[in-house]
Short mmCIF file of C-alpha atoms and ligand atoms in Angstrom, two decimals:
data_model
loop_
_atom_site.label_atom_id
_atom_site.label_comp_id
_atom_site.label_asym_id
_atom_site.label_seq_id
_atom_site.Cartn_x
_atom_site.Cartn_y
_atom_site.Cartn_z
CA MET S 23 -26.19 2.09 -13.66
CA THR S 24 -23.28 -0.26 -12.76
CA ARG S 25 -20.79 -1.58 -15.16
CA ILE S 26 -18.47 -3.14 -12.70
CA LEU S 27 -19.18 -4.54 -9.23
CA VAL S 28 -16.25 -4.83 -6.94
CA PHE S 29 -16.18 -7.07 -3.83
CA VAL S 30 -14.74 -4.99 -0.91
CA GLU S 31 -13.27 -6.76 2.04
CA GLN S 32 -13.33 -4.78 5.22
CA SER S 33 -12.39 -5.25 9.00
CA ASP S 34 -11.92 -2.76 11.87
CA GLY S 35 -13.78 0.07 10.01
CA ALA S 36 -11.44 0.10 7.06
CA ALA S 37 -11.59 -1.49 3.59
CA LYS S 38 -8.48 -3.74 2.91
CA ARG S 39 -5.91 -2.23 0.67
CA ALA S 40 -6.21 -5.06 -1.76
CA SER S 41 -9.89 -4.17 -2.35
CA LEU S 42 -8.94 -0.47 -2.82
CA GLU S 43 -6.59 -1.69 -5.60
CA ALA S 44 -9.47 -3.55 -7.24
CA LEU S 45 -11.68 -0.56 -7.04
CA GLY S 46 -8.74 1.41 -8.57
CA ALA S 47 -8.51 -1.04 -11.28
CA ALA S 48 -12.32 -0.71 -12.07
CA ARG S 49 -12.30 3.11 -11.84
CA ALA S 50 -9.37 3.29 -14.30
CA VAL S 51 -11.77 1.91 -16.98
CA SER S 52 -15.25 3.02 -15.98
CA GLU S 53 -17.04 5.63 -13.66
CA GLU S 54 -19.96 3.27 -13.15
CA ILE S 55 -18.69 1.33 -10.29
CA THR S 56 -20.59 -0.27 -7.33
CA ALA S 57 -18.81 -1.62 -4.41
CA VAL S 58 -20.32 -4.70 -2.41
CA LEU S 59 -19.58 -5.30 1.15
CA PHE S 60 -20.51 -7.62 3.93
CA GLY S 61 -19.95 -8.32 7.50
CA PRO S 62 -19.80 -6.43 10.82
CA GLY S 63 -18.98 -2.71 10.22
CA ALA S 64 -19.66 -2.91 6.51
CA GLY S 65 -22.24 -0.21 6.81
CA ASP S 66 -19.71 2.27 8.45
CA VAL S 67 -17.20 1.67 5.56
CA ALA S 68 -19.61 1.88 2.68
CA ALA S 69 -20.15 5.55 2.22
CA SER S 70 -16.38 6.17 2.36
CA LEU S 71 -15.81 4.13 -0.78
CA GLY S 72 -16.65 7.13 -2.76
CA ASN S 73 -13.06 8.18 -2.07
CA ALA S 74 -11.95 5.00 -3.69
CA GLY S 75 -13.92 5.26 -6.91
CA ALA S 76 -17.22 3.69 -6.08
CA GLU S 77 -20.40 5.51 -7.05
CA ARG S 78 -22.60 3.18 -4.98
CA ALA S 79 -21.95 0.68 -2.23
CA VAL S 80 -24.34 -2.28 -1.79
CA VAL S 81 -24.20 -3.65 1.88
CA LEU S 82 -25.42 -7.20 2.22
CA GLY S 83 -27.46 -8.20 5.23
CA GLY S 84 -27.15 -11.25 7.37
CA SER S 85 -24.26 -12.42 9.52
CA THR S 86 -23.26 -15.73 8.10
CA GLU S 87 -19.78 -15.87 6.42
CA SER S 88 -20.53 -19.11 4.63
CA PRO S 89 -18.92 -18.72 1.03
CA ASP S 90 -21.64 -20.69 -0.66
CA THR S 91 -24.42 -18.39 0.24
CA LEU S 92 -22.23 -15.24 0.14
CA ALA S 93 -21.37 -16.18 -3.38
CA LYS S 94 -25.05 -16.49 -4.26
CA ALA S 95 -25.89 -13.13 -2.94
CA LEU S 96 -23.09 -11.45 -4.76
CA ALA S 97 -24.30 -13.15 -8.06
CA ASP S 98 -27.70 -11.81 -7.27
CA VAL S 99 -26.30 -8.35 -6.89
CA VAL S 100 -24.51 -8.65 -10.18
CA ARG S 101 -27.80 -9.52 -11.93
CA GLU S 102 -29.79 -6.94 -10.02
CA GLN S 103 -27.08 -4.10 -10.91
CA GLY S 104 -26.77 -5.31 -14.41
CA ALA S 105 -22.97 -5.36 -14.02
CA VAL S 106 -20.88 -6.60 -16.89
CA ALA S 107 -17.89 -7.42 -14.72
CA PHE S 108 -17.35 -8.71 -11.10
CA LEU S 109 -13.96 -8.19 -9.52
CA ALA S 110 -12.45 -9.22 -6.26
CA SER S 111 -8.94 -9.08 -5.17
CA ALA S 112 -7.01 -12.43 -5.25
CA THR S 113 -6.79 -12.71 -1.51
CA SER S 114 -7.83 -16.10 0.01
CA THR S 115 -11.42 -14.65 0.46
CA GLY S 116 -11.48 -13.42 -3.12
CA ARG S 117 -10.14 -16.61 -4.51
CA ASP S 118 -12.72 -18.61 -2.64
CA LEU S 119 -15.61 -16.54 -3.60
CA ALA S 120 -15.08 -15.46 -7.20
CA PRO S 121 -15.28 -18.99 -8.80
CA ARG S 122 -18.38 -19.74 -6.90
CA VAL S 123 -19.94 -16.36 -8.22
CA ALA S 124 -18.86 -17.32 -11.68
CA ALA S 125 -20.56 -20.75 -11.36
CA HIS S 126 -23.85 -18.95 -10.27
CA LEU S 127 -23.57 -16.73 -13.25
CA ASP S 128 -22.51 -19.66 -15.60
CA VAL S 129 -19.21 -17.94 -16.68
CA THR S 130 -15.48 -18.87 -16.50
CA PRO S 131 -13.62 -17.29 -13.62
CA LEU S 132 -10.27 -15.56 -14.43
CA SER S 133 -7.81 -15.72 -11.61
CA GLU S 134 -4.82 -13.71 -10.56
CA CYS S 135 -5.25 -11.13 -13.39
CA THR S 136 -2.39 -8.50 -13.69
CA GLY S 137 -4.18 -6.33 -16.20
CA PHE S 138 -7.87 -5.25 -16.68
CA GLU S 139 -8.96 -3.15 -19.61
CA ALA S 140 -12.04 -2.05 -21.77
CA ASP S 141 -12.65 -4.43 -24.83
CA GLY S 142 -15.57 -3.36 -26.94
CA ALA S 143 -18.62 -3.34 -24.74
CA GLY S 144 -16.94 -5.65 -22.36
CA TYR S 145 -13.56 -6.14 -20.55
CA ALA S 146 -10.44 -8.04 -21.13
CA VAL S 147 -7.91 -9.18 -18.53
CA GLN S 148 -4.16 -10.12 -18.66
CA ARG S 149 -2.87 -13.02 -16.63
CA PRO S 150 0.45 -14.79 -16.42
CA LEU S 151 0.77 -18.38 -17.51
CA LEU S 152 3.42 -21.10 -17.27
CA ALA S 153 4.86 -19.62 -14.07
CA GLY S 154 4.88 -16.09 -15.55
CA LYS S 155 6.82 -16.95 -18.74
CA LEU S 156 3.70 -15.88 -20.83
CA ILE S 157 1.14 -13.12 -20.33
CA ALA S 158 -2.24 -14.08 -21.72
CA ARG S 159 -4.91 -11.61 -22.75
CA LEU S 160 -8.31 -12.94 -22.43
CA ALA S 161 -11.54 -11.32 -23.62
CA PRO S 162 -14.30 -13.66 -22.33
CA LYS S 163 -17.43 -13.90 -24.49
CA GLY S 164 -19.96 -14.42 -21.62
CA PRO S 165 -22.36 -11.82 -20.22
CA VAL S 166 -20.17 -11.13 -17.23
CA VAL S 167 -16.41 -11.03 -16.74
CA VAL S 168 -15.62 -12.48 -13.23
CA ALA S 169 -12.03 -11.96 -12.33
CA THR S 170 -9.60 -11.79 -9.37
CA LEU S 171 -6.92 -9.20 -9.47
CA ARG S 172 -3.21 -9.80 -8.21
CA ARG S 173 -2.45 -7.65 -5.32
CA ASN S 174 -0.11 -4.67 -5.67
CA MET S 175 -0.69 -4.59 -9.48
CA PHE S 176 -3.20 -1.75 -9.47
CA ALA S 177 -3.09 1.72 -7.91
CA PRO S 178 -6.06 2.63 -5.63
CA PHE S 179 -8.16 5.73 -6.93
CA ALA S 180 -7.75 8.87 -5.06
CA GLY S 181 -11.14 10.70 -5.13
CA SER S 182 -13.40 12.53 -2.94
CA GLY S 183 -17.13 12.33 -2.00
CA ASN S 184 -19.41 9.67 -0.57
CA ALA S 185 -20.72 6.69 -2.23
CA GLU S 186 -24.56 6.23 -2.23
CA VAL S 187 -25.23 3.39 0.22
CA VAL S 188 -27.97 0.80 -0.81
CA ASP S 189 -29.14 -2.14 1.32
CA GLY S 190 -28.53 -5.45 -0.48
CA PRO S 191 -30.14 -8.89 -0.16
CA GLU S 192 -29.69 -11.02 3.03
CA VAL S 193 -26.88 -13.57 2.93
CA GLU S 194 -28.68 -16.79 4.05
CA SER S 195 -27.12 -19.24 6.43
CA GLY S 196 -25.14 -21.72 4.46
CA ARG S 197 -23.22 -25.09 4.93
CA ILE S 198 -20.41 -23.49 6.76
CA THR S 199 -20.40 -21.68 10.07
CA ILE S 200 -17.41 -19.66 11.00
CA THR S 201 -17.40 -19.78 14.83
CA GLY S 202 -14.42 -17.51 15.37
CA VAL S 203 -11.36 -15.83 13.79
CA GLU S 204 -8.08 -15.80 15.52
CA ALA S 205 -5.02 -13.81 14.46
CA LYS S 206 -2.14 -16.17 14.42
CA GLU S 207 0.69 -13.88 15.32
CA GLY S 208 -0.33 -10.37 16.34
CA GLY S 209 1.05 -7.59 14.27
CA LYS S 210 2.92 -9.81 11.86
CA LEU S 211 2.62 -8.67 8.30
CA ASP S 212 1.46 -11.21 5.72
CA VAL S 213 4.06 -11.79 2.87
CA SER S 214 1.42 -11.27 0.26
CA GLU S 215 0.23 -7.90 1.72
CA ALA S 216 3.45 -6.28 2.78
CA PRO S 217 4.87 -3.40 0.73
CA ILE S 218 8.40 -4.73 1.34
CA VAL S 219 9.42 -8.46 1.41
CA VAL S 220 12.84 -9.70 2.66
CA SER S 221 13.06 -13.39 1.65
CA GLY S 222 15.68 -15.93 2.60
CA GLY S 223 16.83 -19.19 0.95
CA ARG S 224 19.05 -22.15 1.55
CA GLY S 225 22.11 -19.75 1.28
CA LEU S 226 21.34 -18.88 4.99
CA LYS S 227 22.66 -22.41 5.87
CA GLU S 228 20.58 -22.97 9.08
CA SER S 229 17.24 -22.09 10.30
CA HIS S 230 18.56 -19.75 13.16
CA ASN S 231 20.38 -17.55 10.78
CA PHE S 232 16.99 -16.34 9.57
CA SER S 233 17.35 -13.81 12.50
CA LEU S 234 19.41 -11.81 9.91
CA ILE S 235 16.37 -11.77 7.54
CA GLU S 236 14.05 -10.79 10.37
CA GLU S 237 16.22 -8.01 11.64
CA LEU S 238 16.59 -6.53 8.05
CA ALA S 239 12.78 -6.90 7.74
CA SER S 240 12.32 -5.26 11.11
CA ALA S 241 14.62 -2.40 10.27
CA PHE S 242 12.44 -1.63 7.27
CA GLY S 243 9.46 -1.42 9.61
CA THR S 244 6.95 -2.41 7.14
CA ALA S 245 8.42 -5.70 5.68
CA ALA S 246 7.38 -9.28 5.92
CA VAL S 247 9.61 -12.23 5.94
CA GLY S 248 9.51 -14.53 2.95
CA ALA S 249 11.13 -17.83 2.23
CA SER S 250 12.05 -20.19 -0.65
CA ARG S 251 10.54 -23.64 -0.76
CA ALA S 252 13.79 -25.22 0.00
CA VAL S 253 13.78 -23.74 3.47
CA VAL S 254 10.15 -24.24 4.08
CA ASP S 255 10.67 -27.94 3.04
CA ALA S 256 13.54 -28.08 5.41
CA GLY S 257 11.23 -27.05 8.21
CA TRP S 258 13.13 -23.71 8.91
CA ARG S 259 10.16 -21.43 8.06
CA PRO S 260 6.34 -21.95 7.94
CA HIS S 261 4.63 -22.57 4.53
CA ALA S 262 2.68 -19.35 5.16
CA GLU S 263 5.96 -17.40 4.14
CA GLN S 264 6.74 -19.44 1.06
CA VAL S 265 6.92 -17.37 -2.12
CA GLY S 266 6.62 -19.06 -5.49
CA GLN S 267 4.64 -21.41 -7.57
CA THR S 268 3.43 -23.58 -4.66
CA GLY S 269 3.50 -20.87 -2.26
CA LYS S 270 2.29 -17.25 -2.20
CA THR S 271 2.31 -14.65 -5.15
CA VAL S 272 3.82 -11.32 -4.13
CA SER S 273 4.29 -8.02 -5.87
CA PRO S 274 5.65 -5.67 -3.14
CA GLN S 275 7.31 -2.38 -3.87
CA LEU S 276 10.59 -3.89 -2.81
CA TYR S 277 11.61 -7.63 -2.87
CA VAL S 278 14.92 -8.50 -1.21
CA ALA S 279 16.07 -12.08 -2.10
CA VAL S 280 18.91 -13.29 0.10
CA GLY S 281 20.68 -16.69 -0.52
CA ILE S 282 18.02 -17.59 -3.13
CA SER S 283 19.23 -18.93 -6.36
CA GLY S 284 16.10 -17.84 -8.50
CA ALA S 285 14.53 -21.05 -9.62
CA ILE S 286 11.77 -20.65 -12.02
CA GLN S 287 9.23 -21.78 -9.54
CA HIS S 288 10.42 -19.13 -7.06
CA LEU S 289 10.42 -16.36 -9.71
CA ALA S 290 6.84 -17.28 -10.59
CA GLY S 291 5.78 -15.81 -7.21
CA MET S 292 7.77 -12.65 -7.02
CA LYS S 293 8.83 -11.43 -10.50
CA THR S 294 6.24 -8.70 -10.62
CA SER S 295 7.73 -7.05 -7.57
CA LYS S 296 8.51 -3.37 -8.42
CA VAL S 297 12.15 -3.28 -7.30
CA ILE S 298 14.05 -6.55 -6.88
CA VAL S 299 17.27 -6.75 -4.99
CA ALA S 300 19.28 -9.93 -4.84
CA ILE S 301 22.18 -10.84 -2.45
CA ASN S 302 23.97 -13.93 -3.52
CA LYS S 303 27.53 -15.04 -3.50
CA ASP S 304 27.29 -16.85 -6.86
CA ALA S 305 27.48 -14.09 -9.61
CA GLU S 306 25.93 -16.61 -12.08
CA ALA S 307 22.72 -17.35 -9.89
CA PRO S 308 19.63 -16.82 -12.13
CA ILE S 309 18.11 -14.44 -9.61
CA PHE S 310 20.43 -11.86 -10.97
CA LYS S 311 18.77 -11.96 -14.45
CA ILE S 312 15.57 -10.38 -12.92
CA ALA S 313 17.11 -8.29 -10.24
CA ASP S 314 17.18 -4.59 -10.50
CA TYR S 315 20.11 -4.41 -8.09
CA GLY S 316 22.31 -7.20 -7.30
CA VAL S 317 25.04 -7.72 -4.52
CA VAL S 318 27.41 -10.40 -5.21
CA GLY S 319 28.83 -11.51 -1.87
CA ASP S 320 28.29 -13.30 1.32
CA ALA S 321 24.95 -12.72 3.04
CA PHE S 322 26.49 -13.15 6.51
CA GLU S 323 28.68 -10.14 5.78
CA ILE S 324 26.18 -8.06 3.83
CA LEU S 325 23.14 -8.40 5.87
CA PRO S 326 24.36 -6.75 9.17
CA VAL S 327 25.79 -3.87 7.27
CA LEU S 328 22.57 -3.37 5.21
CA THR S 329 20.36 -3.69 8.36
CA GLU S 330 22.42 -1.04 10.16
CA LYS S 331 22.27 1.26 7.12
CA VAL S 332 18.49 0.90 6.72
CA ARG S 333 18.12 1.61 10.55
CA GLN S 334 20.27 4.60 10.31
CA ILE S 335 18.47 6.10 7.16
CA ARG S 336 14.98 5.39 8.88
CA ALA S 337 16.27 7.11 12.10
CA GLU S 338 17.41 10.13 10.15
CA GLY S 339 13.81 10.32 8.81
C1 FAD G 404 6.67 -28.32 -8.67
C2 FAD G 404 7.63 -27.43 -7.94
C3 FAD G 404 7.06 -26.38 -7.29
C4 FAD G 404 7.96 -25.48 -6.58
N1 FAD G 404 7.52 -24.54 -6.03
C5 FAD G 404 8.43 -23.48 -5.37
C6 FAD G 404 7.97 -22.38 -4.80
O1 FAD G 404 6.75 -22.00 -4.59
N2 FAD G 404 8.89 -21.66 -4.19
C7 FAD G 404 10.28 -21.87 -4.25
O2 FAD G 404 11.13 -21.12 -3.76
N3 FAD G 404 10.69 -22.97 -4.85
C8 FAD G 404 9.76 -23.81 -5.36
N4 FAD G 404 10.27 -25.06 -5.85
C9 FAD G 404 11.58 -25.45 -5.66
C10 FAD G 404 12.62 -24.59 -6.63
O3 FAD G 404 12.74 -25.38 -7.79
C11 FAD G 404 14.06 -24.57 -6.01
O4 FAD G 404 14.42 -25.81 -5.60
C12 FAD G 404 14.08 -23.64 -4.68
O5 FAD G 404 13.30 -22.46 -5.09
C13 FAD G 404 15.53 -23.44 -4.38
O6 FAD G 404 15.49 -22.73 -3.11
P1 FAD G 404 16.80 -21.79 -2.80
O7 FAD G 404 17.02 -20.81 -3.91
O8 FAD G 404 16.57 -21.36 -1.41
O9 FAD G 404 18.03 -22.86 -2.63
P2 FAD G 404 19.15 -23.17 -3.75
O10 FAD G 404 18.63 -23.25 -5.16
O11 FAD G 404 19.97 -24.19 -3.11
O12 FAD G 404 19.93 -21.78 -3.71
C14 FAD G 404 20.76 -21.28 -2.71
C15 FAD G 404 21.43 -20.03 -3.10
O13 FAD G 404 22.30 -19.45 -1.98
C16 FAD G 404 23.38 -18.92 -2.44
N5 FAD G 404 24.26 -18.88 -1.33
C17 FAD G 404 24.81 -19.87 -0.66
N6 FAD G 404 25.51 -19.38 0.34
C18 FAD G 404 25.36 -18.11 0.40
C19 FAD G 404 26.01 -17.01 1.28
N7 FAD G 404 26.69 -17.33 2.27
N8 FAD G 404 25.62 -15.81 0.89
C20 FAD G 404 24.79 -15.60 -0.16
N9 FAD G 404 24.24 -16.40 -1.01
C21 FAD G 404 24.55 -17.72 -0.61
C22 FAD G 404 23.77 -19.89 -3.55
O14 FAD G 404 24.68 -19.39 -4.46
C23 FAD G 404 22.51 -20.34 -4.16
O15 FAD G 404 22.23 -19.56 -5.32
C24 FAD G 404 9.38 -25.88 -6.71
C25 FAD G 404 9.85 -26.91 -7.25
C26 FAD G 404 8.89 -27.75 -7.98
C27 FAD G 404 9.52 -29.01 -8.68
#
């Protein structure tokens, strides 16, 4: 019996952390969880998902990665398993697939959800609206709730035991053929996946001063560099690093905003971060309204000291 089907992304023999969070969100409301996986190595990862809350893992066959046919196969598994919810993480893959799955099931997709809970015989979600000013609770009426879950909002489940592995349908070849995947910059953490994000804004004055942001990020060890739109528009940083309404949404354990004023469009992308630290020379900057810790001062004086301190603390273990 499956109540919730969770799409699990995997590579190099491991499930993505974002997918484990989606499994955790599902497991918090039901024990009848089936994971569904696809791609090279999926069979090796499948059984281990028992540790992450899945009772069963369906491994789709075929080698095409075309989202149109993959979504059709996922919708078929939803029907076969009799699931009443389909969850994916709000990664670029999840955001691509979920609306297609919803279309196959003739229901409305719910994106970037920050809450998932039982609602009678079905499920309800919470999702931010109007750049995070409102949180809507939605309890869809259709037969299946299809939702993507925002990363870093749900804790993975820590269990034990293997999931029962089941062969799923073949994914047929579709309209898109992916001929290869190349990592852009080896080892660089993506801003939406990193547990710590150090972001810089126009207060850094010039693009080369971002070396101060990079040094602090590197001192933390597991941090990614983020940026406000102002500096992306100025060509100082790539769009992939932009945090905000028209950039990426992040929810790291720690978000450090340096020389960023805290415009509503920036806040929309980072206000759900667990701990927010702001460094800004203007004590009235709006970023301080949502910061847990604020340092009023010149970034050029504070960053080298802070970086040194972080290095020292990490070296001391
Ligand atoms: C439709 C729309 C979508 C948008 N989407 C996004 C988005 O996705 N992401 C985003 O970020 N913005 C977005 N924006 C732009 C947003 O409104 C702001 O213009 C932008 O966030 C400002 O960037 P900033 O904070 O770096 O620059 P500023 O607002 O210029 O702030 C610079 C800050 O640096 C401080 N400062 C200056 N010197 C120092 C120093 N030496 N030390 C410390 N602090 C210093 C200043 O006090 C100031 O607070 C969007 C706007 C629109 C209209």
